[in-house]
Coordinates of C-alpha atoms in Angstrom, one line a residue:
X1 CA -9.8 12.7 6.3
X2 CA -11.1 14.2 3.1
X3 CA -8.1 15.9 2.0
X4 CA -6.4 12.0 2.7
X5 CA -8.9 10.1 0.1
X6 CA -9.1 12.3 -1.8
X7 CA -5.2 12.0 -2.7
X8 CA -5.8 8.9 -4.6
X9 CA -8.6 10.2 -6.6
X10 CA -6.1 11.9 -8.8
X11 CA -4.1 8.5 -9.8
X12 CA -7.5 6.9 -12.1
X13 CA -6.9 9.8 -14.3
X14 CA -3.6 7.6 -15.6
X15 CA -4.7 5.1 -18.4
X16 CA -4.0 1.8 -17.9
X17 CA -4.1 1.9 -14.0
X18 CA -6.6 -0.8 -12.1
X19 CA -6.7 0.9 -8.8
X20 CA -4.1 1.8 -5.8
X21 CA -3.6 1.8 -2.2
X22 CA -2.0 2.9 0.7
X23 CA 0.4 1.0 3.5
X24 CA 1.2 2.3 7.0
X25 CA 4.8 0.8 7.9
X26 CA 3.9 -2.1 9.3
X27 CA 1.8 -3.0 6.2
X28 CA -2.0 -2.3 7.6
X29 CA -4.1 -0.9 4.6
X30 CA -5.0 2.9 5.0
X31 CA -6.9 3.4 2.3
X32 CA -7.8 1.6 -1.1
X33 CA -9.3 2.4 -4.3
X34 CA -9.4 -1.1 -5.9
X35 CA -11.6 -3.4 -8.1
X36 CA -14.0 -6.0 -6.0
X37 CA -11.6 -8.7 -6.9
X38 CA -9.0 -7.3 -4.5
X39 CA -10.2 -8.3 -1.3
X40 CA -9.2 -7.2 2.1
X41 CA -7.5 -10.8 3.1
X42 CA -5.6 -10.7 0.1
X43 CA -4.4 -7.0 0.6
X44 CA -3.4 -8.7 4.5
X45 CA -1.3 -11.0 3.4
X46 CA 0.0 -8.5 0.3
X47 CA 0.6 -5.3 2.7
X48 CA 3.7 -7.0 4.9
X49 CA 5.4 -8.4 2.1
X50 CA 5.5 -5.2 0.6
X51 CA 6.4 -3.5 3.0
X52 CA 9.3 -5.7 3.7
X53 CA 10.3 -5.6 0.0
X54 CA 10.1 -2.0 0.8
X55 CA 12.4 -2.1 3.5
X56 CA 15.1 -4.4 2.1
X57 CA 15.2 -2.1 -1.1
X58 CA 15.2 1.5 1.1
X59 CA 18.2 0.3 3.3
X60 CA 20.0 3.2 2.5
X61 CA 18.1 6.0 2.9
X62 CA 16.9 6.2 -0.6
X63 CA 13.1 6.0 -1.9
X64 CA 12.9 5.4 -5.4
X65 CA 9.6 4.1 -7.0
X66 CA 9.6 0.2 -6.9
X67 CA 8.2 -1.6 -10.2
X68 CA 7.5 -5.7 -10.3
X69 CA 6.1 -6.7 -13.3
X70 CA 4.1 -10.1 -13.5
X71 CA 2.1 -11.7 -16.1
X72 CA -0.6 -9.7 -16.4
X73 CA 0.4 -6.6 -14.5
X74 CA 2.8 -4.0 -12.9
X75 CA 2.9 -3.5 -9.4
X76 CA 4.4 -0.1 -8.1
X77 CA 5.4 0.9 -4.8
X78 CA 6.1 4.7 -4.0
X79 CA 7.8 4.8 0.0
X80 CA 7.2 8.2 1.5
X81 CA 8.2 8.7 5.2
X82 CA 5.4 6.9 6.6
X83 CA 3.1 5.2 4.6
X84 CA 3.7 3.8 0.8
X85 CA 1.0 4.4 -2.1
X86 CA 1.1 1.1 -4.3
X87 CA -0.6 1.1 -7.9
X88 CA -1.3 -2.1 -9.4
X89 CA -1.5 -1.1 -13.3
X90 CA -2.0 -2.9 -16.7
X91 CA 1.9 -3.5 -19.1
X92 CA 0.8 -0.8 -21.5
X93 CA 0.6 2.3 -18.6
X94 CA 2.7 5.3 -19.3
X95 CA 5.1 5.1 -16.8
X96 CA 6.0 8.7 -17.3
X97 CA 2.3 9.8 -16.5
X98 CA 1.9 7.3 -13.7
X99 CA 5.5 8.5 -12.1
X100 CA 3.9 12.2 -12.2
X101 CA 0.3 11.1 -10.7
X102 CA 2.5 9.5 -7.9
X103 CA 4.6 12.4 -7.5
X104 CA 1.4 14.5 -6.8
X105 CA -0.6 11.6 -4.6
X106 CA 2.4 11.7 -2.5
X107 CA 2.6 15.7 -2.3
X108 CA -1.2 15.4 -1.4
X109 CA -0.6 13.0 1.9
X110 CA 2.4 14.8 2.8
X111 CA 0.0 17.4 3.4
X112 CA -3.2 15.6 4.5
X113 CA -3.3 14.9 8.6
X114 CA -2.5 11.4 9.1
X115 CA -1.9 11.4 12.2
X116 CA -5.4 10.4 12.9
X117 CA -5.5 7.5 10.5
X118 CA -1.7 6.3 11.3
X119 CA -2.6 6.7 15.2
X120 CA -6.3 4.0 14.1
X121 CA -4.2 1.6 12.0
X122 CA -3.2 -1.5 14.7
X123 CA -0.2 -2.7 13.8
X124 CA -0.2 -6.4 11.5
X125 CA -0.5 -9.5 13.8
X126 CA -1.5 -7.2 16.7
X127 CA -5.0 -7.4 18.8
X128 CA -5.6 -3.6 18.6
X129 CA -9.2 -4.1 17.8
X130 CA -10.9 -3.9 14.0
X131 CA -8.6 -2.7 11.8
X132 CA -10.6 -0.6 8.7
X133 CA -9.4 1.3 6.0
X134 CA -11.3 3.9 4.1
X135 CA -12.6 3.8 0.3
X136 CA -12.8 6.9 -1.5
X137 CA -15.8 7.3 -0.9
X138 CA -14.7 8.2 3.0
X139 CA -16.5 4.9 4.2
X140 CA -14.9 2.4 6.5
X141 CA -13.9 -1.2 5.0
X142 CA -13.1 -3.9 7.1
X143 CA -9.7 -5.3 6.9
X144 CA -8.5 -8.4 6.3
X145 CA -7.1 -8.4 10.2
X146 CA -10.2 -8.3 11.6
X147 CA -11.5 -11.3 9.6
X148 CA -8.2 -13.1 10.3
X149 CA -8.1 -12.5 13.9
X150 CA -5.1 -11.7 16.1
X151 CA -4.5 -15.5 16.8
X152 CA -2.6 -16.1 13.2
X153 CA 0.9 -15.2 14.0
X154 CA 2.8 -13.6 11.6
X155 CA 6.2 -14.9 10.3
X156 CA 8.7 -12.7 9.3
X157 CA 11.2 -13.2 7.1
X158 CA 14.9 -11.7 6.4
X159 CA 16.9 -12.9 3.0
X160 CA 14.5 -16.1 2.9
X161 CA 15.0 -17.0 6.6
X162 CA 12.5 -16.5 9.6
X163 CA 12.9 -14.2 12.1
X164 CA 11.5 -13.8 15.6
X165 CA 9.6 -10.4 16.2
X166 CA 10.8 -8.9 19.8

């Protein structure tokens, strides 16, 4: 589990970046090293839309780093295999820095064992029991999908329409 926070440490070197995290595929948060004003229902309700932007974007095969810029900031999504690393970062990051950081966060879980924290993660609008993701300082944060319970269905949604999950 070290060697899996610790992969993230590496990305507040970059100037200009507010914090990251990590997304299983189904959206649950692995791991975050965010502000206090990123809380764990918003990072809920944030983790399946990404990963759905994800998937629409990766449709061929192809994982490319994602950027959405709003107002204030840049969001950035990096897919790997089985999880994604998102850093949320100010307009004036260097995107050439940030783009290497990622590079080496992602070479970092590739080799960390997550097969221990995938196999803990409950799947998003699932009863699996508490869902918690780790801080880097290796202690356990309650999700948002424990405070939300497993009675709020989730809706899913496919070029703007809804979906049924089978």
């Amino acid at each position: 589990m070290s060697n899996f926070s610790e992969s993230l440490h590496g990305l507040r070197d970059v100037e200009g970046l507010v914090g990251s995290f990590v997304l299983s595929e189904d959206g649950a948060v692995l791991l975050r090293d965010l502000p206090a004003m990123f809380t764990s229902e918003g990072l809920a309700e944030v983790g399946p839309r990404i990963t759905r932007l994800r998937e629409t974007l990766s449709s061929d095969g192809a994982s490319a780093n994602v950027v959405i810029r709003y107002a204030d900031h840049k969001l950035i999504l990096r897919p790997l295999p089985e999880i994604s690393i998102v850093a949320v970062a100010e307009h004036a990051i260097n995107m050439a820095q940030l783009k290497m950081a990622l590079n080496l966060a992602a070479k970092a879980l590739a080799r960390a064992d997550l097969s221990g924290v995938l196999a803990s993660a409950p799947a998003v609008g699932t009863s699996a029991g508490p869902a918690t993701a780790r801080s880097l300082t290796g202690e356990a944060t309650p999700s948002a999908q424990s405070t939300l319970g497993s009675s709020v269905p989730v809706q899913r949604y496919y070029r703007g329409r809804p979906v049924s999950s089978a």
